[in-house]
PDB file of C-alpha atoms and ligand atoms in Angstrom:
ATOM      1  CA  MET A   6      49.478 -33.060 -17.361  1.00 82.00           C
ATOM      2  CA  GLN A   7      48.986 -35.173 -20.469  1.00 91.00           C
ATOM      3  CA  THR A   8      51.902 -36.566 -22.396  1.00 96.00           C
ATOM      4  CA  ALA A   9      52.703 -34.776 -25.663  1.00 96.00           C
ATOM      5  CA  THR A  10      51.988 -37.993 -27.564  1.00 95.00           C
ATOM      6  CA  LYS A  11      48.451 -38.201 -26.153  1.00 94.00           C
ATOM      7  CA  PHE A  12      47.784 -34.485 -26.368  1.00 94.00           C
ATOM      8  CA  PHE A  13      48.754 -34.106 -30.026  1.00 92.00           C
ATOM      9  CA  SER A  14      47.065 -37.317 -31.162  1.00 91.00           C
ATOM     10  CA  ALA A  15      43.755 -36.536 -29.436  1.00 91.00           C
ATOM     11  CA  ASP A  16      40.711 -35.335 -31.371  1.00 89.00           C
ATOM     12  CA  PRO A  17      40.990 -31.507 -31.038  1.00 85.00           C
ATOM     13  CA  ASP A  18      37.256 -31.265 -30.356  1.00 84.00           C
ATOM     14  CA  GLY A  19      37.675 -33.576 -27.367  1.00 87.00           C
ATOM     15  CA  LEU A  20      40.274 -31.340 -25.697  1.00 85.00           C
ATOM     16  CA  THR A  21      38.957 -28.863 -23.165  1.00 83.00           C
ATOM     17  CA  ALA A  22      40.415 -25.395 -22.557  1.00 79.00           C
ATOM     18  CA  ARG A  23      41.600 -26.747 -19.197  1.00 82.00           C
ATOM     19  CA  ASP A  24      43.446 -29.645 -20.896  1.00 87.00           C
ATOM     20  CA  GLU A  25      45.201 -27.114 -23.125  1.00 86.00           C
ATOM     21  CA  ALA A  26      46.032 -24.748 -20.260  1.00 84.00           C
ATOM     22  CA  LEU A  27      47.466 -27.597 -18.171  1.00 88.00           C
ATOM     23  CA  PHE A  28      49.511 -28.971 -21.026  1.00 91.00           C
ATOM     24  CA  PHE A  29      50.985 -25.707 -22.333  1.00 89.00           C
ATOM     25  CA  GLY A  30      51.336 -24.166 -18.872  1.00 87.00           C
ATOM     26  CA  ALA A  31      53.933 -26.800 -17.950  1.00 91.00           C
ATOM     27  CA  LEU A  32      56.137 -26.185 -21.003  1.00 91.00           C
ATOM     28  CA  ARG A  33      59.121 -24.016 -20.112  1.00 91.00           C
ATOM     29  CA  THR A  34      60.804 -22.843 -23.299  1.00 87.00           C
ATOM     30  CA  GLY A  35      64.522 -22.508 -24.038  1.00 84.00           C
ATOM     31  CA  ASN A  36      64.592 -18.880 -22.939  1.00 74.00           C
ATOM     32  CA  ALA A  37      62.889 -19.658 -19.627  1.00 78.00           C
ATOM     33  CA  THR A  38      59.405 -18.366 -20.488  1.00 77.00           C
ATOM     34  CA  PHE A  39      56.332 -20.507 -20.110  1.00 78.00           C
ATOM     35  CA  LYS A  40      53.934 -21.287 -22.893  1.00 73.00           C
ATOM     36  CA  ARG A  41      51.120 -20.176 -20.641  1.00 68.00           C
ATOM     37  CA  THR A  42      47.871 -18.841 -22.039  1.00 64.00           C
ATOM     38  CA  ASP A  43      44.734 -19.454 -20.100  1.00 71.00           C
ATOM     39  CA  GLN A  44      41.461 -19.058 -21.873  1.00 74.00           C
ATOM     40  CA  ALA A  45      39.845 -15.631 -21.371  1.00 80.00           C
ATOM     41  CA  ARG A  46      42.726 -14.266 -19.295  1.00 85.00           C
ATOM     42  CA  LEU A  47      42.989 -11.182 -21.528  1.00 93.00           C
ATOM     43  CA  ARG A  48      39.261 -10.742 -22.170  1.00 92.00           C
ATOM     44  CA  THR A  49      38.920  -7.537 -20.105  1.00 95.00           C
ATOM     45  CA  VAL A  50      41.912  -6.006 -21.907  1.00 96.00           C
ATOM     46  CA  ASP A  51      40.486  -7.031 -25.297  1.00 97.00           C
ATOM     47  CA  ALA A  52      37.251  -5.221 -24.390  1.00 97.00           C
ATOM     48  CA  ALA A  53      39.091  -2.107 -23.193  1.00 97.00           C
ATOM     49  CA  LEU A  54      41.229  -2.077 -26.347  1.00 98.00           C
ATOM     50  CA  ILE A  55      38.185  -2.312 -28.596  1.00 97.00           C
ATOM     51  CA  GLU A  56      36.544   0.523 -26.678  1.00 97.00           C
ATOM     52  CA  CYS A  57      39.581   2.719 -27.470  1.00 98.00           C
ATOM     53  CA  LEU A  58      39.543   1.685 -31.141  1.00 98.00           C
ATOM     54  CA  ASP A  59      35.821   2.456 -31.350  1.00 97.00           C
ATOM     55  CA  ARG A  60      36.292   5.823 -29.670  1.00 97.00           C
ATOM     56  CA  ALA A  61      38.883   6.724 -32.323  1.00 97.00           C
ATOM     57  CA  ASN A  62      36.699   5.288 -35.093  1.00 96.00           C
ATOM     58  CA  ALA A  63      39.694   3.155 -36.074  1.00 97.00           C
ATOM     59  CA  THR A  64      39.758   0.400 -38.670  1.00 95.00           C
ATOM     60  CA  VAL A  65      41.919  -2.643 -38.032  1.00 97.00           C
ATOM     61  CA  ASP A  66      42.476  -4.805 -41.102  1.00 96.00           C
ATOM     62  CA  THR A  67      45.723  -6.434 -40.068  1.00 96.00           C
ATOM     63  CA  ALA A  68      46.782  -7.419 -36.553  1.00 97.00           C
ATOM     64  CA  LEU A  69      49.885  -9.080 -35.178  1.00 98.00           C
ATOM     65  CA  ASP A  70      50.053 -10.851 -31.841  1.00 97.00           C
ATOM     66  CA  LEU A  71      53.628 -11.417 -30.633  1.00 97.00           C
ATOM     67  CA  GLY A  72      54.554 -14.336 -28.387  1.00 93.00           C
ATOM     68  CA  ILE A  73      51.252 -16.175 -28.797  1.00 92.00           C
ATOM     69  CA  SER A  74      52.184 -19.257 -26.813  1.00 87.00           C
ATOM     70  CA  SER A  75      49.368 -21.736 -27.478  1.00 86.00           C
ATOM     71  CA  GLY A  76      47.440 -19.084 -29.425  1.00 89.00           C
ATOM     72  CA  VAL A  77      44.291 -19.231 -27.315  1.00 86.00           C
ATOM     73  CA  THR A  78      44.271 -15.529 -26.441  1.00 90.00           C
ATOM     74  CA  THR A  79      45.199 -14.673 -30.044  1.00 92.00           C
ATOM     75  CA  ALA A  80      42.099 -16.429 -31.315  1.00 88.00           C
ATOM     76  CA  GLU A  81      40.052 -14.588 -28.688  1.00 90.00           C
ATOM     77  CA  LEU A  82      41.428 -11.197 -29.770  1.00 94.00           C
ATOM     78  CA  ALA A  83      40.699 -12.028 -33.414  1.00 92.00           C
ATOM     79  CA  ALA A  84      37.133 -13.014 -32.480  1.00 91.00           C
ATOM     80  CA  ALA A  85      36.621  -9.854 -30.400  1.00 94.00           C
ATOM     81  CA  LEU A  86      37.866  -7.629 -33.234  1.00 95.00           C
ATOM     82  CA  THR A  87      35.689  -9.424 -35.771  1.00 93.00           C
ATOM     83  CA  GLN A  88      32.629  -9.110 -33.520  1.00 95.00           C
ATOM     84  CA  SER A  89      33.200  -5.385 -33.235  1.00 95.00           C
ATOM     85  CA  GLY A  90      33.169  -4.982 -36.998  1.00 95.00           C
ATOM     86  CA  HIS A  91      36.849  -5.189 -37.989  1.00 94.00           C
ATOM     87  CA  ARG A  92      37.539  -7.518 -40.923  1.00 91.00           C
ATOM     88  CA  VAL A  93      40.844  -8.414 -39.409  1.00 94.00           C
ATOM     89  CA  ARG A  94      43.503 -10.751 -40.760  1.00 94.00           C
ATOM     90  CA  MET A  95      45.405 -11.993 -37.735  1.00 94.00           C
ATOM     91  CA  THR A  96      49.026 -13.097 -37.650  1.00 95.00           C
ATOM     92  CA  GLY A  97      50.447 -14.807 -34.573  1.00 95.00           C
ATOM     93  CA  THR A  98      54.145 -15.295 -33.952  1.00 96.00           C
ATOM     94  CA  ASP A  99      56.172 -17.079 -31.343  1.00 93.00           C
ATOM     95  CA  ARG A 100      59.814 -17.924 -30.971  1.00 86.00           C
ATOM     96  CA  SER A 101      58.899 -21.516 -30.454  1.00 82.00           C
ATOM     97  CA  LEU A 102      56.070 -23.011 -32.469  1.00 89.00           C
ATOM     98  CA  ALA A 103      57.667 -26.136 -33.895  1.00 88.00           C
ATOM     99  CA  ALA A 104      58.763 -29.089 -31.819  1.00 92.00           C
ATOM    100  CA  ARG A 105      59.359 -32.804 -32.263  1.00 93.00           C
ATOM    101  CA  ILE A 106      58.353 -35.834 -30.268  1.00 95.00           C
ATOM    102  CA  VAL A 107      61.386 -38.104 -30.358  1.00 95.00           C
ATOM    103  CA  ASP A 108      61.829 -41.705 -29.217  1.00 94.00           C
ATOM    104  CA  LEU A 109      64.300 -42.494 -26.467  1.00 95.00           C
ATOM    105  CA  PRO A 110      65.499 -45.804 -24.991  1.00 94.00           C
ATOM    106  CA  MET A 111      63.172 -48.017 -22.924  1.00 92.00           C
ATOM    107  CA  GLY A 112      59.988 -46.663 -24.501  1.00 93.00           C
ATOM    108  CA  CYS A 113      60.656 -43.141 -23.260  1.00 95.00           C
ATOM    109  CA  ARG A 114      59.998 -40.091 -25.412  1.00 96.00           C
ATOM    110  CA  ALA A 115      60.671 -36.377 -25.251  1.00 97.00           C
ATOM    111  CA  LEU A 116      59.036 -33.272 -26.641  1.00 96.00           C
ATOM    112  CA  VAL A 117      61.931 -31.132 -27.854  1.00 95.00           C
ATOM    113  CA  GLU A 118      62.433 -27.706 -29.399  1.00 91.00           C
ATOM    114  CA  PRO A 119      64.513 -27.601 -32.624  1.00 87.00           C
ATOM    115  CA  THR A 120      67.439 -26.299 -30.560  1.00 88.00           C
ATOM    116  CA  GLY A 121      67.367 -29.502 -28.507  1.00 91.00           C
ATOM    117  CA  HIS A 122      65.810 -27.902 -25.426  1.00 94.00           C
ATOM    118  CA  VAL A 123      63.535 -30.490 -23.784  1.00 96.00           C
ATOM    119  CA  LEU A 124      59.999 -29.345 -22.988  1.00 96.00           C
ATOM    120  CA  GLN A 125      58.635 -32.614 -21.606  1.00 97.00           C
ATOM    121  CA  TYR A 126      59.705 -36.216 -21.056  1.00 97.00           C
ATOM    122  CA  GLU A 127      57.433 -39.226 -21.341  1.00 96.00           C
ATOM    123  CA  ILE A 128      58.511 -41.978 -18.993  1.00 95.00           C
ATOM    124  CA  LEU A 129      56.487 -45.177 -18.652  1.00 92.00           C
ATOM    125  CA  GLY A 130      53.628 -43.380 -20.392  1.00 93.00           C
ATOM    126  CA  ARG A 131      53.599 -40.522 -17.868  1.00 95.00           C
ATOM    127  CA  ALA A 132      54.541 -36.907 -18.490  1.00 96.00           C
ATOM    128  CA  MET A 133      57.483 -35.421 -16.627  1.00 96.00           C
ATOM    129  CA  ARG A 134      58.654 -31.821 -16.762  1.00 94.00           C
ATOM    130  CA  PRO A 135      62.421 -31.275 -16.983  1.00 94.00           C
ATOM    131  CA  TRP A 136      62.457 -28.126 -14.853  1.00 93.00           C
ATOM    132  CA  THR A 137      62.343 -28.078 -11.079  1.00 92.00           C
ATOM    133  CA  ARG A 138      60.350 -25.997  -8.649  1.00 91.00           C
ATOM    134  CA  ARG A 139      60.950 -25.498  -4.943  1.00 91.00           C
ATOM    135  CA  LEU A 140      58.565 -28.245  -3.867  1.00 93.00           C
ATOM    136  CA  ASP A 141      60.588 -30.782  -5.866  1.00 90.00           C
ATOM    137  CA  TYR A 142      63.435 -30.421  -3.353  1.00 92.00           C
ATOM    138  CA  LEU A 143      61.095 -31.532  -0.564  1.00 89.00           C
ATOM    139  CA  THR A 144      59.532 -34.425  -2.464  1.00 90.00           C
ATOM    140  CA  GLY A 145      62.801 -35.741  -3.887  1.00 89.00           C
ATOM    141  CA  MET A 146      61.648 -35.094  -7.457  1.00 91.00           C
ATOM    142  CA  ALA A 147      64.496 -32.625  -7.948  1.00 91.00           C
ATOM    143  CA  LEU A 148      66.979 -35.500  -7.801  1.00 92.00           C
ATOM    144  CA  ALA A 149      64.854 -37.606 -10.164  1.00 90.00           C
ATOM    145  CA  ARG A 150      64.700 -34.736 -12.632  1.00 93.00           C
ATOM    146  CA  THR A 151      68.457 -34.230 -12.457  1.00 93.00           C
ATOM    147  CA  VAL A 152      69.058 -37.914 -13.210  1.00 92.00           C
ATOM    148  CA  VAL A 153      66.570 -37.936 -16.093  1.00 93.00           C
ATOM    149  CA  ASN A 154      67.980 -34.704 -17.534  1.00 94.00           C
ATOM    150  CA  ARG A 155      71.552 -36.002 -17.347  1.00 95.00           C
ATOM    151  CA  THR A 156      70.632 -39.320 -18.936  1.00 94.00           C
ATOM    152  CA  LEU A 157      68.036 -38.453 -21.528  1.00 95.00           C
ATOM    153  CA  ALA A 158      68.557 -34.796 -22.473  1.00 95.00           C
ATOM    154  CA  PRO A 159      71.726 -35.403 -24.576  1.00 95.00           C
ATOM    155  CA  LEU A 160      69.944 -38.220 -26.476  1.00 94.00           C
ATOM    156  CA  ALA A 161      66.846 -36.101 -27.037  1.00 94.00           C
ATOM    157  CA  ARG A 162      68.964 -33.154 -28.146  1.00 91.00           C
ATOM    158  CA  ALA A 163      70.898 -35.237 -30.664  1.00 90.00           C
ATOM    159  CA  GLN A 164      67.652 -36.474 -32.205  1.00 88.00           C
ATOM    160  CA  ALA A 165      66.039 -33.047 -32.306  1.00 83.00           C
ATOM    161  CA  VAL A 166      69.021 -31.410 -33.917  1.00 79.00           C
ATOM    162  CA  SER A 167      69.147 -34.070 -36.667  1.00 76.00           C
ATOM    163  CA  ARG A 168      65.588 -32.955 -37.598  1.00 68.00           C
ATOM    164  CA  GLN A 169      64.922 -36.363 -39.122  1.00 74.00           C
ATOM    165  CA  ALA A 170      63.820 -38.305 -36.092  1.00 79.00           C
ATOM    166  CA  GLY A 171      60.399 -38.368 -34.476  1.00 86.00           C
ATOM    167  CA  ASN A 172      57.215 -36.514 -35.336  1.00 89.00           C
ATOM    168  CA  SER A 173      56.942 -32.777 -35.730  1.00 90.00           C
ATOM    169  CA  VAL A 174      54.139 -31.006 -33.904  1.00 92.00           C
ATOM    170  CA  ALA A 175      52.987 -27.370 -33.763  1.00 88.00           C
ATOM    171  CA  LEU A 176      53.032 -25.999 -30.230  1.00 90.00           C
ATOM    172  CA  VAL A 177      49.652 -24.332 -30.524  1.00 90.00           C
ATOM    173  CA  SER A 178      46.141 -25.260 -29.556  1.00 86.00           C
ATOM    174  CA  PRO A 179      45.228 -28.207 -31.815  1.00 83.00           C
ATOM    175  CA  ARG A 180      41.961 -26.387 -32.601  1.00 76.00           C
ATOM    176  CA  LEU A 181      43.968 -23.433 -33.906  1.00 77.00           C
ATOM    177  CA  ALA A 182      46.462 -25.548 -35.817  1.00 73.00           C
ATOM    178  CA  GLN A 183      43.518 -26.905 -37.828  1.00 71.00           C
ATOM    179  CA  SER A 184      42.118 -23.472 -38.604  1.00 70.00           C
ATOM    180  CA  ASP A 185      43.225 -21.540 -41.670  1.00 72.00           C
ATOM    181  CA  ALA A 186      41.765 -18.285 -40.391  1.00 75.00           C
ATOM    182  CA  MET A 187      45.037 -17.302 -38.803  1.00 87.00           C
ATOM    183  CA  ARG A 188      48.611 -17.061 -40.060  1.00 91.00           C
ATOM    184  CA  LEU A 189      51.109 -18.580 -37.635  1.00 92.00           C
ATOM    185  CA  ILE A 190      54.799 -17.782 -38.011  1.00 93.00           C
ATOM    186  CA  GLU A 191      57.720 -19.010 -35.979  1.00 92.00           C
ATOM    187  CA  ASP A 192      59.647 -15.845 -35.307  1.00 95.00           C
ATOM    188  CA  ASP A 193      62.051 -14.469 -32.735  1.00 94.00           C
ATOM    189  CA  ILE A 194      61.069 -10.914 -31.861  1.00 97.00           C
ATOM    190  CA  THR A 195      64.700  -9.960 -31.240  1.00 97.00           C
ATOM    191  CA  LEU A 196      65.514 -10.616 -34.937  1.00 97.00           C
ATOM    192  CA  ARG A 197      64.046  -8.259 -37.557  1.00 98.00           C
ATOM    193  CA  ASN A 198      61.688 -10.089 -39.908  1.00 98.00           C
ATOM    194  CA  PRO A 199      61.446  -8.159 -43.204  1.00 98.00           C
ATOM    195  CA  ALA A 200      58.192  -9.952 -44.054  1.00 97.00           C
ATOM    196  CA  LEU A 201      56.497  -8.246 -41.097  1.00 98.00           C
ATOM    197  CA  VAL A 202      57.879  -4.715 -41.504  1.00 98.00           C
ATOM    198  CA  GLY A 203      55.189  -2.062 -42.000  1.00 98.00           C
ATOM    199  CA  GLY A 204      52.469  -4.692 -42.090  1.00 98.00           C
ATOM    200  CA  PHE A 205      50.085  -4.081 -39.201  1.00 98.00           C
ATOM    201  CA  ASP A 206      47.358  -1.700 -38.062  1.00 98.00           C
ATOM    202  CA  LEU A 207      47.454  -3.217 -34.585  1.00 98.00           C
ATOM    203  CA  ILE A 208      50.171  -5.084 -32.697  1.00 98.00           C
ATOM    204  CA  ARG A 209      49.834  -6.712 -29.304  1.00 98.00           C
ATOM    205  CA  ALA A 210      52.857  -7.750 -27.249  1.00 98.00           C
ATOM    206  CA  ALA A 211      51.280  -9.417 -24.221  1.00 95.00           C
ATOM    207  CA  ASN A 212      53.444 -11.092 -21.613  1.00 93.00           C
ATOM    208  CA  VAL A 213      56.372 -11.460 -23.937  1.00 93.00           C
ATOM    209  CA  LEU A 214      58.591  -8.385 -23.525  1.00 94.00           C
ATOM    210  CA  ASN A 215      60.025  -7.776 -20.080  1.00 91.00           C
ATOM    211  CA  ARG A 216      63.306  -6.967 -18.380  1.00 91.00           C
ATOM    212  CA  LEU A 217      63.483 -10.318 -16.617  1.00 86.00           C
ATOM    213  CA  HIS A 218      63.838 -12.623 -19.604  1.00 84.00           C
ATOM    214  CA  PHE A 219      65.616 -10.350 -22.070  1.00 92.00           C
ATOM    215  CA  GLN A 220      69.075  -8.834 -21.820  1.00 93.00           C
ATOM    216  CA  PRO A 221      68.895  -5.036 -22.243  1.00 95.00           C
ATOM    217  CA  GLY A 222      70.309  -5.180 -25.802  1.00 96.00           C
ATOM    218  CA  SER A 223      67.883  -7.892 -26.915  1.00 96.00           C
ATOM    219  CA  LEU A 224      64.977  -6.062 -25.340  1.00 96.00           C
ATOM    220  CA  LEU A 225      65.840  -2.882 -27.247  1.00 96.00           C
ATOM    221  CA  ARG A 226      66.101  -4.821 -30.504  1.00 97.00           C
ATOM    222  CA  ALA A 227      62.721  -6.410 -29.790  1.00 97.00           C
ATOM    223  CA  VAL A 228      61.219  -2.974 -29.124  1.00 97.00           C
ATOM    224  CA  GLU A 229      62.631  -1.562 -32.376  1.00 97.00           C
ATOM    225  CA  ASN A 230      61.448  -4.573 -34.345  1.00 98.00           C
ATOM    226  CA  THR A 231      57.968  -4.333 -32.859  1.00 98.00           C
ATOM    227  CA  ARG A 232      57.746  -0.657 -33.737  1.00 97.00           C
ATOM    228  CA  SER A 233      58.938  -1.343 -37.298  1.00 97.00           C
ATOM    229  CA  TYR A 234      56.117  -3.855 -37.838  1.00 98.00           C
ATOM    230  CA  LEU A 235      53.496  -1.101 -37.406  1.00 98.00           C
ATOM    231  CA  ARG A 236      51.967   0.046 -40.677  1.00 98.00           C
ATOM    232  CA  GLY A 237      52.658   3.743 -40.011  1.00 97.00           C
ATOM    233  CA  PRO A 238      50.787   6.789 -38.705  1.00 97.00           C
ATOM    234  CA  GLY A 239      47.521   5.816 -37.034  1.00 97.00           C
ATOM    235  CA  ALA A 240      48.681   2.277 -36.184  1.00 98.00           C
ATOM    236  CA  TRP A 241      48.141   0.915 -32.663  1.00 98.00           C
ATOM    237  CA  LEU A 242      50.436  -0.926 -30.275  1.00 98.00           C
ATOM    238  CA  LEU A 243      49.450  -2.596 -27.010  1.00 98.00           C
ATOM    239  CA  VAL A 244      52.255  -3.654 -24.666  1.00 98.00           C
ATOM    240  CA  LEU A 245      51.133  -5.530 -21.628  1.00 96.00           C
ATOM    241  CA  ARG A 246      52.263  -7.685 -18.749  1.00 95.00           C
ATOM    242  CA  THR A 247      49.913  -9.596 -16.470  1.00 93.00           C
ATOM    243  CA  HIS A 248      50.869 -10.023 -12.831  1.00 92.00           C
ATOM    244  CA  GLY A 249      49.076 -12.897 -11.152  1.00 87.00           C
ATOM    245  CA  ASP A 250      45.946 -13.841 -13.076  1.00 82.00           C
ATOM    246  CA  THR A 251      44.172 -10.548 -13.590  1.00 88.00           C
ATOM    247  CA  ASP A 252      46.479  -7.643 -12.742  1.00 93.00           C
ATOM    248  CA  HIS A 253      47.065  -6.366 -16.282  1.00 95.00           C
ATOM    249  CA  ARG A 254      49.625  -3.574 -16.544  1.00 96.00           C
ATOM    250  CA  GLY A 255      49.751  -2.212 -20.042  1.00 97.00           C
ATOM    251  CA  THR A 256      50.051   0.782 -22.304  1.00 98.00           C
ATOM    252  CA  LEU A 257      48.224   1.434 -25.551  1.00 98.00           C
ATOM    253  CA  PHE A 258      50.173   3.586 -28.009  1.00 98.00           C
ATOM    254  CA  ARG A 259      49.242   5.118 -31.341  1.00 98.00           C
ATOM    255  CA  MET A 260      51.691   6.245 -33.976  1.00 97.00           C
ATOM    256  CA  GLY A 261      51.466   9.901 -34.922  1.00 96.00           C
ATOM    257  CA  ASP A 262      52.068  11.476 -38.341  1.00 95.00           C
ATOM    258  CA  ASP A 263      55.685  12.081 -37.291  1.00 93.00           C
ATOM    259  CA  GLY A 264      56.237   8.353 -36.693  1.00 94.00           C
ATOM    260  CA  VAL A 265      56.438   8.848 -32.933  1.00 95.00           C
ATOM    261  CA  LEU A 266      54.373   6.694 -30.604  1.00 97.00           C
ATOM    262  CA  ALA A 267      52.079   8.503 -28.199  1.00 97.00           C
ATOM    263  CA  ILE A 268      50.319   7.025 -25.189  1.00 97.00           C
ATOM    264  CA  VAL A 269      46.580   6.672 -25.659  1.00 97.00           C
ATOM    265  CA  GLU A 270      45.663   4.682 -22.552  1.00 97.00           C
ATOM    266  CA  ARG A 271      47.247   3.007 -19.557  1.00 98.00           C
ATOM    267  CA  TRP A 272      45.920   0.094 -17.553  1.00 97.00           C
ATOM    268  CA  GLY A 273      47.212  -0.907 -14.109  1.00 96.00           C
ATOM    269  CA  GLY A 274      49.738   1.942 -14.116  1.00 96.00           C
ATOM    270  CA  GLY A 275      51.064   1.141 -17.593  1.00 97.00           C
ATOM    271  CA  SER A 276      53.704  -1.096 -19.130  1.00 97.00           C
ATOM    272  CA  GLU A 277      56.979  -1.363 -17.236  1.00 95.00           C
ATOM    273  CA  ILE A 278      58.840  -0.879 -20.534  1.00 96.00           C
ATOM    274  CA  GLU A 279      56.667   1.969 -21.758  1.00 96.00           C
ATOM    275  CA  GLU A 280      59.525   4.471 -21.992  1.00 95.00           C
ATOM    276  CA  LEU A 281      61.447   2.225 -24.419  1.00 96.00           C
ATOM    277  CA  PHE A 282      58.733   2.813 -27.013  1.00 96.00           C
ATOM    278  CA  LEU A 283      58.564   6.576 -26.577  1.00 94.00           C
ATOM    279  CA  ASP A 284      60.495   9.420 -28.189  1.00 69.00           C
ATOM    280  CA  LYS A 285      61.746   7.572 -31.207  1.00 67.00           C
ATOM    281  CA  ARG A 286      60.652   7.600 -34.785  1.00 59.00           C
ATOM    282  CA  SER A 287      59.658   4.496 -36.665  1.00 52.00           C
ATOM    283  CA  GLN A 288      62.724   2.843 -38.151  1.00 50.00           C
ATOM    284  CA  SER A 289      61.338   0.471 -40.686  1.00 46.00           C
ATOM    285  CA  THR A 290      64.551   0.015 -42.624  1.00 41.00           C
TER     286      THR A 290
HETATM  287  C1  SAM B 328      53.674 -16.114 -21.243  1.00 92.93           C
HETATM  288  S1  SAM B 328      53.552 -16.485 -22.933  1.00 92.93           S
HETATM  289  C2  SAM B 328      52.442 -15.191 -23.450  1.00 92.93           C
HETATM  290  C3  SAM B 328      51.272 -15.722 -24.208  1.00 92.93           C
HETATM  291  C4  SAM B 328      50.205 -14.711 -24.594  1.00 92.93           C
HETATM  292  N1  SAM B 328      50.743 -13.593 -25.320  1.00 92.93           N
HETATM  293  C5  SAM B 328      49.428 -14.250 -23.379  1.00 92.93           C
HETATM  294  O1  SAM B 328      49.679 -13.179 -22.846  1.00 92.93           O
HETATM  295  O2  SAM B 328      48.543 -14.986 -22.947  1.00 92.93           O
HETATM  296  C6  SAM B 328      55.114 -15.934 -23.541  1.00 92.93           C
HETATM  297  C7  SAM B 328      55.434 -16.438 -24.935  1.00 92.93           C
HETATM  298  O3  SAM B 328      56.487 -15.641 -25.452  1.00 92.93           O
HETATM  299  C8  SAM B 328      57.279 -16.460 -26.288  1.00 92.93           C
HETATM  300  N2  SAM B 328      58.582 -15.839 -26.464  1.00 92.93           N
HETATM  301  C9  SAM B 328      59.593 -15.760 -25.563  1.00 92.93           C
HETATM  302  N3  SAM B 328      60.656 -15.150 -26.101  1.00 92.93           N
HETATM  303  C10 SAM B 328      60.321 -14.824 -27.373  1.00 92.93           C
HETATM  304  C11 SAM B 328      61.012 -14.200 -28.450  1.00 92.93           C
HETATM  305  N4  SAM B 328      62.267 -13.791 -28.319  1.00 92.93           N
HETATM  306  N5  SAM B 328      60.356 -14.043 -29.616  1.00 92.93           N
HETATM  307  C12 SAM B 328      59.071 -14.462 -29.764  1.00 92.93           C
HETATM  308  N6  SAM B 328      58.382 -15.091 -28.788  1.00 92.93           N
HETATM  309  C13 SAM B 328      58.997 -15.264 -27.611  1.00 92.93           C
HETATM  310  C14 SAM B 328      57.345 -17.775 -25.539  1.00 92.93           C
HETATM  311  O4  SAM B 328      57.684 -18.842 -26.421  1.00 92.93           O
HETATM  312  C15 SAM B 328      55.939 -17.874 -24.973  1.00 92.93           C
HETATM  313  O5  SAM B 328      55.126 -18.638 -25.817  1.00 92.93           O
END
């Protein structure tokens, strides 16, 4: 894994998709989700979605991708829609897009979310993740991480919260950050964003909404918010979770004239939270 300092100061054209996947895949956000988006991981779903849109002779002018992580799969969806004839304006949102690289004692640094949650340490020019995995208990790295977290996390947090220190960076693919073809918004799906209400012909919530990382109340709010961001009758919603690398389990809905979502297609048995989207009318107020 590269350090944040190196990654964000590199020439974007010199970064490979693998560099990006390795870097973002190791960032565990404040609500315990990973900023993981491997290139092309949703390509088969993109193709299946476009087939459904074509079959219905649908037009998609505005699309919203929720929980975009590094934005790689968002850019791919935008490209796939454009190639199939939709003149789409894409918006990507994520709870955590902004971060800061802050200086710490002894030449150390940390990549920190605005809340103070540490995403990565830089120690002696090497990247270190703050979170532990089982193997770390065998190698002794768990202890090292505990010591580093206890020592450096409060200092990093204090700097991040002051919002003055360090350099701000956007936690998206540097190639995407340079592009003005896409609107990127930092947004928490559990909080209604009036600027998004009623705005989209197509919404994708891929690998963001699940029962593991959201309390039941927050998940329901996220579901209601997502529904309210649909433009209205005829709008499309894809809710999806990928197990492993390629086991996509998702449901494609379309809003009827009565504001109720109906299932158009299921992949891999459907979304595990499918029923939360059913049987309710759009509540856009
Ligand atoms: C596993 S990534 C999914 C990336 C991409 N959609 C995909 O499937 O390849 C999950 C993303 O959801 C974001 N996320 C988690 N909770 C969120 C919330 N409450 N609101 C918006 N985004 C959230 C995380 O920051 C992370 O970037």
